Short mmCIF file of C-alpha atoms in Angstrom, two decimals:
data_model
loop_
_atom_site.label_atom_id
_atom_site.label_comp_id
_atom_site.label_asym_id
_atom_site.label_seq_id
_atom_site.Cartn_x
_atom_site.Cartn_y
_atom_site.Cartn_z
CA MET A 1 -43.93 46.58 107.63
CA THR A 2 -46.88 48.78 108.63
CA SER A 3 -50.40 48.09 107.34
CA SER A 4 -51.57 50.07 104.33
CA LEU A 5 -55.25 49.76 105.31
CA PRO A 6 -55.40 53.26 106.80
CA LEU A 7 -53.95 54.64 103.57
CA LEU A 8 -56.57 52.77 101.54
CA ARG A 9 -59.33 54.40 103.56
CA THR A 10 -57.66 57.83 103.24
CA LEU A 11 -57.46 57.50 99.45
CA VAL A 12 -61.12 56.46 99.22
CA ASP A 13 -62.07 59.42 101.36
CA ILE A 14 -60.06 61.79 99.11
CA ILE A 15 -61.86 60.42 96.03
CA SER A 16 -65.27 60.77 97.71
CA SER A 17 -64.47 64.31 98.81
CA GLY A 18 -63.37 65.25 95.30
CA VAL A 19 -66.58 63.89 93.80
CA LYS A 20 -68.61 65.81 96.39
CA ASP A 21 -66.75 69.02 95.47
CA ILE A 22 -67.57 68.54 91.78
CA GLU A 23 -71.23 67.90 92.59
CA ASP A 24 -71.42 71.08 94.68
CA ILE A 25 -69.66 73.22 92.06
CA CYS A 26 -71.87 71.94 89.23
CA ALA A 27 -75.00 72.58 91.30
CA ARG A 28 -73.88 76.09 92.30
CA LYS A 29 -72.84 77.10 88.77
CA ASN A 30 -75.62 75.16 86.96
CA LEU A 31 -73.06 73.05 85.06
CA GLU A 32 -73.32 69.57 83.60
CA PHE A 33 -70.54 67.03 83.96
CA PRO A 34 -69.91 64.97 80.78
CA GLY A 35 -69.96 61.21 80.56
CA LEU A 36 -68.09 59.09 78.04
CA ASP A 37 -71.01 58.66 75.70
CA GLY A 38 -71.48 61.07 72.83
CA ALA A 39 -68.93 62.82 70.68
CA PHE A 40 -66.53 65.62 71.54
CA GLU A 41 -67.88 68.80 69.93
CA GLY A 42 -65.07 71.35 70.07
CA THR A 43 -64.75 74.50 72.13
CA GLN A 44 -68.47 74.64 73.02
CA ASP A 45 -68.48 71.06 74.33
CA ILE A 46 -69.75 70.19 77.77
CA GLU A 47 -66.16 69.09 78.42
CA ALA A 48 -65.54 72.77 79.24
CA THR A 49 -66.91 72.05 82.70
CA LYS A 50 -63.65 70.28 83.47
CA ASP A 51 -61.79 73.53 82.75
CA VAL A 52 -63.52 75.40 85.59
CA PRO A 53 -60.63 75.98 88.05
CA GLU A 54 -62.35 74.45 91.10
CA VAL A 55 -63.49 71.41 89.06
CA ALA A 56 -60.04 70.98 87.50
CA GLN A 57 -58.47 70.95 90.95
CA ALA A 58 -60.92 68.32 92.20
CA ILE A 59 -60.27 66.22 89.07
CA CYS A 60 -56.54 66.37 89.64
CA THR A 61 -57.00 65.20 93.23
CA ILE A 62 -59.36 62.34 92.22
CA VAL A 63 -57.06 61.07 89.47
CA ALA A 64 -54.02 61.20 91.75
CA ALA A 65 -55.79 59.33 94.53
CA ALA A 66 -57.34 56.79 92.14
CA SER A 67 -54.03 55.96 90.49
CA HIS A 68 -52.35 55.68 93.91
CA LEU A 69 -55.22 53.47 95.08
CA THR A 70 -54.84 51.22 92.03
CA ALA A 71 -51.09 50.87 92.57
CA LEU A 72 -51.67 50.08 96.23
CA VAL A 73 -54.33 47.40 95.86
CA GLN A 74 -53.12 45.77 92.66
CA PRO A 75 -50.44 43.07 92.99
CA ALA A 76 -46.99 44.36 92.08
CA LYS A 77 -46.58 41.77 89.32
CA THR A 78 -49.87 42.82 87.74
CA SER A 79 -48.82 46.47 87.79
CA MET A 80 -45.49 45.64 86.23
CA MET A 81 -47.10 43.50 83.50
CA ALA A 82 -49.53 46.30 82.68
CA ALA A 83 -46.67 48.75 82.37
CA ILE A 84 -44.68 46.38 80.16
CA MET A 85 -47.63 45.73 77.84
CA GLN A 86 -48.83 49.33 77.65
CA PHE A 87 -47.21 49.86 74.23
CA ASN A 88 -49.95 47.67 72.75
CA VAL A 89 -52.48 50.41 73.50
CA SER A 90 -50.52 52.87 71.36
CA ALA A 91 -50.24 50.28 68.57
CA ALA A 92 -53.97 49.56 68.75
CA LEU A 93 -54.79 53.27 68.73
CA PHE A 94 -52.61 53.96 65.68
CA THR A 95 -54.21 50.97 63.97
CA ALA A 96 -57.74 52.21 64.61
CA GLU A 97 -56.74 55.62 63.31
CA ALA A 98 -55.05 54.21 60.19
CA LEU A 99 -58.14 52.15 59.41
CA SER A 100 -60.45 55.16 59.93
CA VAL A 101 -62.50 53.31 62.55
CA THR A 102 -63.69 56.51 64.20
CA GLU A 103 -65.02 57.91 60.93
CA ILE A 104 -66.64 54.60 60.02
CA LEU A 105 -68.45 54.55 63.35
CA ARG A 106 -69.33 58.22 63.08
CA ASP A 107 -71.01 57.44 59.78
CA VAL A 108 -73.48 55.12 61.58
CA GLY A 109 -75.05 58.13 63.30
CA ASN A 110 -76.59 56.28 66.27
CA THR A 111 -73.83 55.90 68.86
CA ALA A 112 -75.98 53.76 71.14
CA SER A 113 -76.51 51.04 68.54
CA GLY A 114 -72.92 50.85 67.35
CA MET A 115 -71.68 48.67 64.50
CA ASN A 116 -70.70 45.03 64.38
CA VAL A 117 -66.98 44.51 63.91
CA VAL A 118 -67.68 42.48 60.75
CA ASP A 119 -69.17 45.59 59.13
CA ILE A 120 -66.42 47.89 60.47
CA ALA A 121 -63.73 45.56 59.11
CA SER A 122 -65.49 45.26 55.76
CA ARG A 123 -65.34 49.01 55.28
CA ALA A 124 -61.79 49.23 56.60
CA GLY A 125 -60.56 46.34 54.46
CA THR A 126 -59.16 44.24 57.30
CA SER A 127 -59.82 41.09 59.31
CA PRO A 128 -62.87 41.33 61.63
CA LYS A 129 -61.38 38.69 63.98
CA LYS A 130 -58.17 40.67 64.47
CA LEU A 131 -59.86 44.05 64.54
CA ALA A 132 -62.18 42.87 67.33
CA HIS A 133 -59.20 42.28 69.61
CA VAL A 134 -57.67 45.64 68.73
CA LEU A 135 -60.91 47.50 69.51
CA ARG A 136 -61.62 45.47 72.63
CA LEU A 137 -58.24 46.43 74.07
CA LEU A 138 -59.07 50.09 73.38
CA ALA A 139 -62.57 49.71 74.86
CA THR A 140 -60.98 48.20 77.96
CA GLU A 141 -59.09 51.49 78.22
CA HIS A 142 -62.40 53.35 77.64
CA ILE A 143 -61.41 54.40 74.11
CA TYR A 144 -64.45 53.31 72.06
CA MET A 145 -67.31 51.35 73.66
CA GLU A 146 -68.27 47.70 73.19
CA VAL A 147 -72.06 48.18 73.43
CA ALA A 148 -72.72 44.48 72.85
CA PRO A 149 -70.40 41.53 72.14
CA ASP A 150 -68.38 42.44 69.02
CA VAL A 151 -70.45 45.61 68.51
CA PHE A 152 -68.45 48.84 68.90
CA ALA A 153 -69.31 52.52 69.01
CA ASN A 154 -67.50 55.81 69.37
CA ASN A 155 -67.36 57.61 72.67
CA ARG A 156 -66.11 61.01 73.78
CA ILE A 157 -62.47 59.89 73.77
CA SER A 158 -62.41 57.99 70.45
CA SER A 159 -64.21 60.83 68.70
CA LEU A 160 -61.08 62.94 69.18
CA LEU A 161 -59.50 60.84 66.39
CA ASP A 162 -62.14 62.02 63.93
CA SER A 163 -60.54 63.75 60.95
CA GLY A 164 -63.73 65.67 60.33
CA LYS A 165 -63.76 64.61 56.67
CA PRO A 166 -66.59 62.71 54.95
CA LEU A 167 -66.11 58.98 55.11
CA SER A 168 -65.73 58.76 51.32
CA GLU A 169 -62.76 61.12 51.45
CA VAL A 170 -61.24 59.38 54.47
CA LEU A 171 -61.22 55.93 52.84
CA ASP A 172 -59.88 57.25 49.53
CA PRO A 173 -57.02 58.18 49.73
CA PRO A 174 -56.17 55.77 52.56
CA MET A 175 -54.29 58.37 54.59
CA PRO A 176 -56.71 61.23 55.39
CA VAL A 177 -55.82 64.90 55.56
CA MET A 178 -54.84 66.13 59.03
CA VAL A 179 -57.56 68.24 60.60
CA GLN A 180 -58.21 67.87 64.32
CA GLY A 181 -55.65 68.34 67.07
CA LEU A 182 -55.29 64.86 68.52
CA TYR A 183 -55.83 63.35 65.10
CA VAL A 184 -52.82 65.37 63.98
CA LEU A 185 -50.85 64.12 66.96
CA SER A 186 -51.64 60.47 66.16
CA GLN A 187 -50.44 61.09 62.59
CA TYR A 188 -47.30 62.82 63.81
CA THR A 189 -46.24 59.97 66.08
CA ARG A 190 -45.97 57.48 63.23
CA PRO A 191 -44.76 57.77 59.60
CA ARG A 192 -47.13 59.69 57.36
CA ASP A 193 -46.92 57.02 54.66
CA LEU A 194 -47.46 53.43 55.76
CA ARG A 195 -44.73 52.38 53.32
CA ASP A 196 -42.14 54.31 55.36
CA TYR A 197 -41.99 51.62 58.06
CA ASP A 198 -38.65 49.84 58.07
CA SER A 199 -37.00 47.80 60.83
CA ASN A 200 -35.19 44.53 61.31
CA SER A 201 -36.01 44.15 64.96
CA CYS A 202 -38.09 41.36 66.45
CA GLU A 203 -38.62 43.17 69.77
CA SER A 204 -42.27 43.45 70.67
CA ALA A 205 -42.45 47.18 71.33
CA LYS A 206 -40.76 48.02 68.05
CA LEU A 207 -42.92 45.53 66.14
CA SER A 208 -46.05 47.13 67.55
CA THR A 209 -45.32 50.42 65.82
CA HIS A 210 -45.82 48.62 62.50
CA MET A 211 -49.30 47.34 63.33
CA PRO A 212 -51.14 49.95 61.22
CA VAL A 213 -49.50 48.82 57.99
CA TYR A 214 -49.97 45.16 58.97
CA MET A 215 -53.69 45.63 59.51
CA SER A 216 -53.97 47.73 56.34
CA THR A 217 -52.35 45.11 54.09
CA PRO A 218 -54.97 42.50 53.07
CA SER A 219 -52.43 39.74 52.35
CA PHE A 220 -51.36 39.93 56.01
CA ALA A 221 -54.53 41.16 57.76
CA PHE A 222 -56.72 38.32 56.48
CA SER A 223 -54.11 35.58 56.81
CA ASP A 224 -53.79 32.97 59.57
CA ASP A 225 -50.53 31.65 58.06
CA LEU A 226 -47.58 31.24 60.36
CA ASN A 227 -45.32 33.30 58.12
CA LYS A 228 -47.78 36.10 57.42
CA THR A 229 -47.45 37.86 60.76
CA LEU A 230 -46.30 41.30 61.77
CA PHE A 231 -43.01 39.66 62.77
CA ASN A 232 -42.55 38.43 59.17
CA MET A 233 -43.55 41.72 57.64
CA VAL A 234 -41.08 43.77 59.71
CA ASN A 235 -38.19 41.32 59.47
CA LYS A 236 -38.80 40.48 55.81
CA THR A 237 -38.46 36.76 56.49
CA GLU A 238 -40.47 33.64 55.67
CA LEU A 239 -39.32 32.00 58.91
CA THR A 240 -41.92 31.69 61.63
CA PHE A 241 -41.01 33.18 65.00
CA PHE A 242 -40.29 29.75 66.41
CA GLU A 243 -38.11 28.79 63.43
CA TYR A 244 -36.29 32.05 64.00
CA LEU A 245 -35.73 31.09 67.64
CA GLY A 246 -34.32 27.76 66.48
CA LEU A 247 -31.47 29.35 64.52
CA LEU A 248 -28.07 28.68 66.07
CA GLU A 249 -27.22 32.36 66.27
CA ASN A 250 -30.41 33.07 68.21
CA ALA A 251 -29.68 30.79 71.16
CA HIS A 252 -29.60 33.75 73.54
CA ILE A 253 -33.01 34.95 72.34
CA ARG A 254 -34.39 31.42 72.67
CA GLN A 255 -33.09 31.20 76.22
CA ARG A 256 -34.55 34.61 77.15
CA PHE A 257 -37.88 33.58 75.61
CA GLY A 258 -37.91 30.36 77.69
CA ILE A 259 -37.22 32.29 80.88
CA ALA A 260 -39.99 34.76 80.07
CA MET A 261 -42.47 31.93 79.46
CA GLY A 262 -41.60 30.45 82.85
CA THR A 263 -41.92 33.53 85.00
CA GLN A 264 -45.31 32.38 86.33
CA GLY A 265 -44.47 28.74 86.95
CA THR A 266 -46.03 28.76 90.43
CA LEU A 267 -49.35 29.59 88.82
CA THR A 268 -49.48 25.98 87.62
CA MET A 269 -50.37 24.80 91.15
CA ASN A 270 -53.08 27.36 91.84
CA GLY A 271 -55.82 26.60 89.35
CA PHE A 272 -55.96 22.80 89.13
CA ASP A 273 -56.01 20.15 91.84
CA TRP A 274 -52.97 18.08 90.87
CA HIS A 275 -53.47 15.93 93.95
CA SER A 276 -56.71 14.67 92.39
CA VAL A 277 -54.67 13.02 89.65
CA PRO A 278 -54.11 9.32 90.51
CA GLU A 279 -50.76 8.15 91.88
CA SER A 280 -48.41 6.93 89.14
CA ALA A 281 -50.36 8.95 86.57
CA ILE A 282 -48.66 10.44 83.49
CA VAL A 283 -48.69 14.19 82.84
CA VAL A 284 -47.59 15.39 79.43
CA ASP A 285 -46.37 19.01 79.35
CA VAL A 286 -47.02 19.67 75.63
CA GLY A 287 -44.73 22.33 74.19
CA GLY A 288 -43.35 22.73 77.69
CA GLY A 289 -39.96 24.23 76.84
CA VAL A 290 -37.50 23.41 79.60
CA GLY A 291 -40.37 22.49 81.91
CA ARG A 292 -40.54 25.46 84.24
CA ALA A 293 -44.29 25.09 84.58
CA SER A 294 -43.89 21.40 85.48
CA LEU A 295 -41.31 22.03 88.20
CA PRO A 296 -43.78 22.82 91.02
CA ILE A 297 -45.90 19.83 89.97
CA ALA A 298 -42.90 17.50 90.24
CA ARG A 299 -41.94 18.89 93.62
CA THR A 300 -45.44 18.72 95.08
CA CYS A 301 -46.73 15.45 93.58
CA PRO A 302 -43.92 12.87 93.77
CA GLY A 303 -46.08 10.04 92.42
CA LEU A 304 -46.59 11.63 89.01
CA THR A 305 -44.47 10.93 85.93
CA ILE A 306 -43.98 14.03 83.78
CA LYS A 307 -43.11 13.99 80.08
CA ILE A 308 -41.87 17.38 78.90
CA GLN A 309 -42.27 17.67 75.16
CA ASP A 310 -40.74 20.17 72.79
CA LEU A 311 -38.51 20.49 69.74
CA PRO A 312 -34.97 19.06 69.66
CA ASN A 313 -33.18 22.39 70.17
CA ILE A 314 -34.71 22.61 73.67
CA GLU A 315 -33.37 19.32 75.04
CA ASN A 316 -29.97 20.49 76.30
CA ASP A 317 -31.50 23.54 77.95
CA MET A 318 -34.13 21.32 79.60
CA HIS A 319 -31.58 18.94 81.10
CA ASN A 320 -29.41 21.82 82.36
CA PHE A 321 -32.44 23.43 83.96
CA TRP A 322 -33.53 20.29 85.81
CA LYS A 323 -29.99 19.37 86.85
CA ALA A 324 -29.81 22.76 88.55
CA GLU A 325 -33.37 22.85 90.00
CA PHE A 326 -34.42 19.26 90.74
CA PRO A 327 -31.77 16.71 89.67
CA GLU A 328 -33.44 13.86 91.56
CA ALA A 329 -36.47 14.00 89.26
CA LEU A 330 -34.23 13.50 86.21
CA ARG A 331 -32.15 10.80 87.88
CA THR A 332 -35.15 8.71 88.93
CA GLY A 333 -36.92 9.10 85.57
CA ARG A 334 -39.91 10.90 87.08
CA VAL A 335 -39.25 13.70 84.60
CA GLU A 336 -38.02 13.14 81.07
CA PHE A 337 -37.74 15.09 77.86
CA GLN A 338 -39.37 13.91 74.67
CA VAL A 339 -38.90 15.35 71.21
CA GLN A 340 -42.41 16.06 69.96
CA ASP A 341 -43.94 18.23 67.28
CA PHE A 342 -47.42 18.85 68.66
CA PHE A 343 -48.82 18.95 65.11
CA GLY A 344 -47.71 15.32 64.68
CA THR A 345 -49.03 12.12 66.18
CA GLN A 346 -48.77 12.26 69.98
CA ARG A 347 -46.14 9.87 71.37
CA VAL A 348 -47.85 9.38 74.73
CA GLN A 349 -51.16 7.61 74.22
CA GLY A 350 -53.75 7.73 77.01
CA ALA A 351 -52.02 10.16 79.37
CA ASP A 352 -53.94 11.21 82.43
CA VAL A 353 -53.32 14.92 81.84
CA TYR A 354 -52.25 16.81 78.72
CA LEU A 355 -51.03 20.25 79.83
CA LEU A 356 -50.97 23.21 77.41
CA ARG A 357 -49.58 26.21 79.22
CA SER A 358 -49.43 29.42 77.17
CA ILE A 359 -49.55 27.42 73.94
CA LEU A 360 -52.92 27.94 72.27
CA HIS A 361 -52.65 31.73 72.39
CA ASP A 362 -49.63 31.46 70.08
CA TRP A 363 -51.74 30.00 67.26
CA SER A 364 -54.73 30.89 65.10
CA ASP A 365 -57.84 28.70 65.38
CA VAL A 366 -56.92 26.46 62.44
CA TYR A 367 -53.60 25.48 64.06
CA CYS A 368 -55.09 25.18 67.53
CA ALA A 369 -57.58 22.71 66.08
CA LYS A 370 -54.70 20.64 64.72
CA ILE A 371 -52.99 20.59 68.15
CA LEU A 372 -56.18 19.67 69.96
CA ASN A 373 -57.15 17.01 67.40
CA ARG A 374 -53.80 15.27 67.87
CA LEU A 375 -54.29 15.23 71.64
CA ARG A 376 -57.87 14.02 71.27
CA GLU A 377 -56.66 11.11 69.10
CA ALA A 378 -54.25 10.12 71.89
CA ALA A 379 -56.66 10.67 74.80
CA ARG A 380 -58.62 8.03 76.64
CA PRO A 381 -61.95 8.57 78.42
CA ARG A 382 -60.18 9.37 81.70
CA SER A 383 -57.78 11.89 80.11
CA LYS A 384 -58.05 15.56 80.99
CA LEU A 385 -56.88 18.50 78.94
CA VAL A 386 -55.61 21.41 81.08
CA VAL A 387 -55.18 24.66 79.14
CA ILE A 388 -53.61 27.62 80.90
CA ASP A 389 -54.37 30.80 78.95
CA ALA A 390 -56.23 34.06 79.41
CA VAL A 391 -60.02 33.90 79.13
CA LEU A 392 -61.18 37.31 77.91
CA SER A 393 -64.46 38.96 78.76
CA TYR A 394 -66.24 41.48 76.58
CA ALA A 395 -65.72 45.16 77.36
CA VAL A 396 -69.49 45.74 77.68
CA GLN A 397 -71.17 47.39 80.62
CA SER A 398 -71.89 44.87 83.36
CA ASP A 399 -75.56 44.21 84.10
CA GLY A 400 -76.83 46.69 86.62
CA GLY A 401 -73.36 48.02 87.41
CA VAL A 402 -71.08 50.91 86.53
CA LEU A 403 -67.98 48.85 85.78
CA LEU A 404 -67.09 47.10 82.55
CA ALA A 405 -67.85 43.37 82.53
CA ASN A 406 -64.15 42.67 82.06
CA HIS A 407 -63.25 45.04 84.92
CA GLY A 408 -61.46 47.37 82.54
CA HIS A 409 -57.89 48.15 83.38
CA ALA A 410 -57.81 45.51 86.09
CA ASN A 411 -57.77 42.97 83.22
CA PHE A 412 -55.69 45.06 80.86
CA THR A 413 -52.89 42.46 80.58
CA GLY A 414 -54.95 39.74 78.92
CA HIS A 415 -56.31 42.09 76.25
CA ALA A 416 -52.88 43.57 75.60
CA TYR A 417 -51.45 40.05 75.26
CA SER A 418 -54.15 39.22 72.73
CA VAL A 419 -53.02 42.04 70.45
CA HIS A 420 -49.40 41.03 71.07
CA MET A 421 -50.07 37.38 70.16
CA MET A 422 -51.84 38.49 67.02
CA SER A 423 -48.82 40.57 66.00
CA MET A 424 -46.20 37.89 66.65
CA PHE A 425 -47.97 34.66 65.68
CA ASN A 426 -51.41 35.39 64.20
CA GLY A 427 -52.58 34.01 67.54
CA GLN A 428 -54.89 35.51 70.14
CA GLU A 429 -56.24 35.22 73.64
CA ARG A 430 -59.82 33.96 73.54
CA THR A 431 -63.24 34.50 75.06
CA LEU A 432 -65.00 31.56 76.68
CA PRO A 433 -67.34 31.08 73.68
CA GLU A 434 -64.26 30.97 71.44
CA PHE A 435 -62.71 28.25 73.62
CA GLU A 436 -65.96 26.29 73.66
CA ARG A 437 -66.20 26.44 69.86
CA LEU A 438 -62.57 25.39 69.48
CA PHE A 439 -63.02 22.41 71.84
CA GLU A 440 -66.26 21.34 70.18
CA GLU A 441 -64.65 21.31 66.74
CA SER A 442 -61.74 19.14 67.98
CA GLY A 443 -63.57 16.52 70.05
CA TRP A 444 -63.28 18.05 73.53
CA ARG A 445 -65.91 19.36 75.95
CA LEU A 446 -65.34 22.18 78.40
CA GLU A 447 -65.59 20.91 81.97
CA SER A 448 -64.51 23.82 84.15
CA VAL A 449 -62.78 27.20 84.22
CA LYS A 450 -60.95 28.59 87.23
CA ARG A 451 -59.06 31.85 87.40
CA PRO A 452 -56.66 32.24 90.32
CA ASP A 453 -57.17 35.60 92.02
CA MET A 454 -55.54 38.52 90.21
CA SER A 455 -53.94 36.33 87.53
CA TYR A 456 -54.64 37.21 83.91
CA GLN A 457 -54.58 33.49 83.04
CA SER A 458 -57.20 30.87 83.78
CA PHE A 459 -57.23 27.09 84.00
CA ILE A 460 -59.56 25.70 81.35
CA VAL A 461 -60.20 21.99 81.85
CA ALA A 462 -61.73 19.86 79.10
CA VAL A 463 -62.52 16.15 78.69
CA PRO A 464 -63.18 14.06 75.57
CA SER A 465 -66.59 15.11 74.24
CA ASP A 466 -67.96 11.55 74.24
CA VAL A 467 -67.42 11.18 77.99
CA ALA A 468 -70.71 11.38 79.90
CA MET A 469 -71.24 14.53 81.97
CA ASN A 470 -71.32 14.14 85.75
#
């Protein structure tokens, strides 16, 4: 395989050359080149500079080279995950349009100051916590701006969703009259009346098309209940997603879900030093499914005993998985399955490590607190809590830089997953302050955070809050 380094340099040179061409053309023709701040203002807008033939050609070259450069430098798995999760951007966009976010922000007048999401949500009649994740995903894609944590403003792209109507007319009736071109397109690509949504599918992409009605219905938008999710609304069921998986007729879906949750099992070794755990220590994989995440731990650290905990309907799948992958671990008792509801009293008292991989993002704060409280009750001073989940950054401008603090599309997957978790479970990915608050309220103290390179997930390690700091 030949090195791609020469191609990297070629692509960078193409981008630099294209930018130089635009600079020269603008200087020669006395043109301005628009930024993302400000609103789009129709046919007389500064955006017309991009329609100048020489500028348009340079733009085409820059975009082509930049997208090729991104595909080249970004890990293949990251690119694939971004492509898979891209439907969440459309769902978030339709939701912002249905809630008239652009008009609400336009009504502020001062784009630079923006509006706190609490105030936006109050006017839109939806949950500020959920709306923040929707808007942050869009801001990560440079649709809207997060000018300060949880403070959002319109930009040139989001202003294209403006209906042009006064805010009072937009909010009543709830579905505004079509006016502007891209506003019309956003209306056209989903049912005109929110009540027209109808589906019995639980597939994520199909569920996402129902997000506008979910966020516009107060009994769902403001609820953290397990059976008040987008999944429940679309499927007209009181069963939670996990209860649905537990149905006998859904064994194939449950199996597929387990495989999907285990696709990044090797990540488990990259963000925490498992060799620092004492020999003969006990590791509890809480809600671990068949134990895919624990497999590399068992193979690499033979002195550890691993308890994989989940609901009864997982047990047969777990044993079949380990018989195929690492039968010796089962035979010697180094790995065993335990039936455990993580909302109940923890069976393993005083374990050395309690591992929660891709668990907390499935649940709202109130349920996460219950899970963490049960583990804190079981923990001893030496116990460690290892949480593997995304840690989101705000989509604000980085200090002194030109890039977003969350690195924009490079961290798209975590923000897309946050909207997805909200839709399926009333869960969410969390910022570091949100994790710290959750730990503090449940008797844990954040000790460290490590994010393996180019992974969207981080290792968040906590200890009992009454343990003295080093």
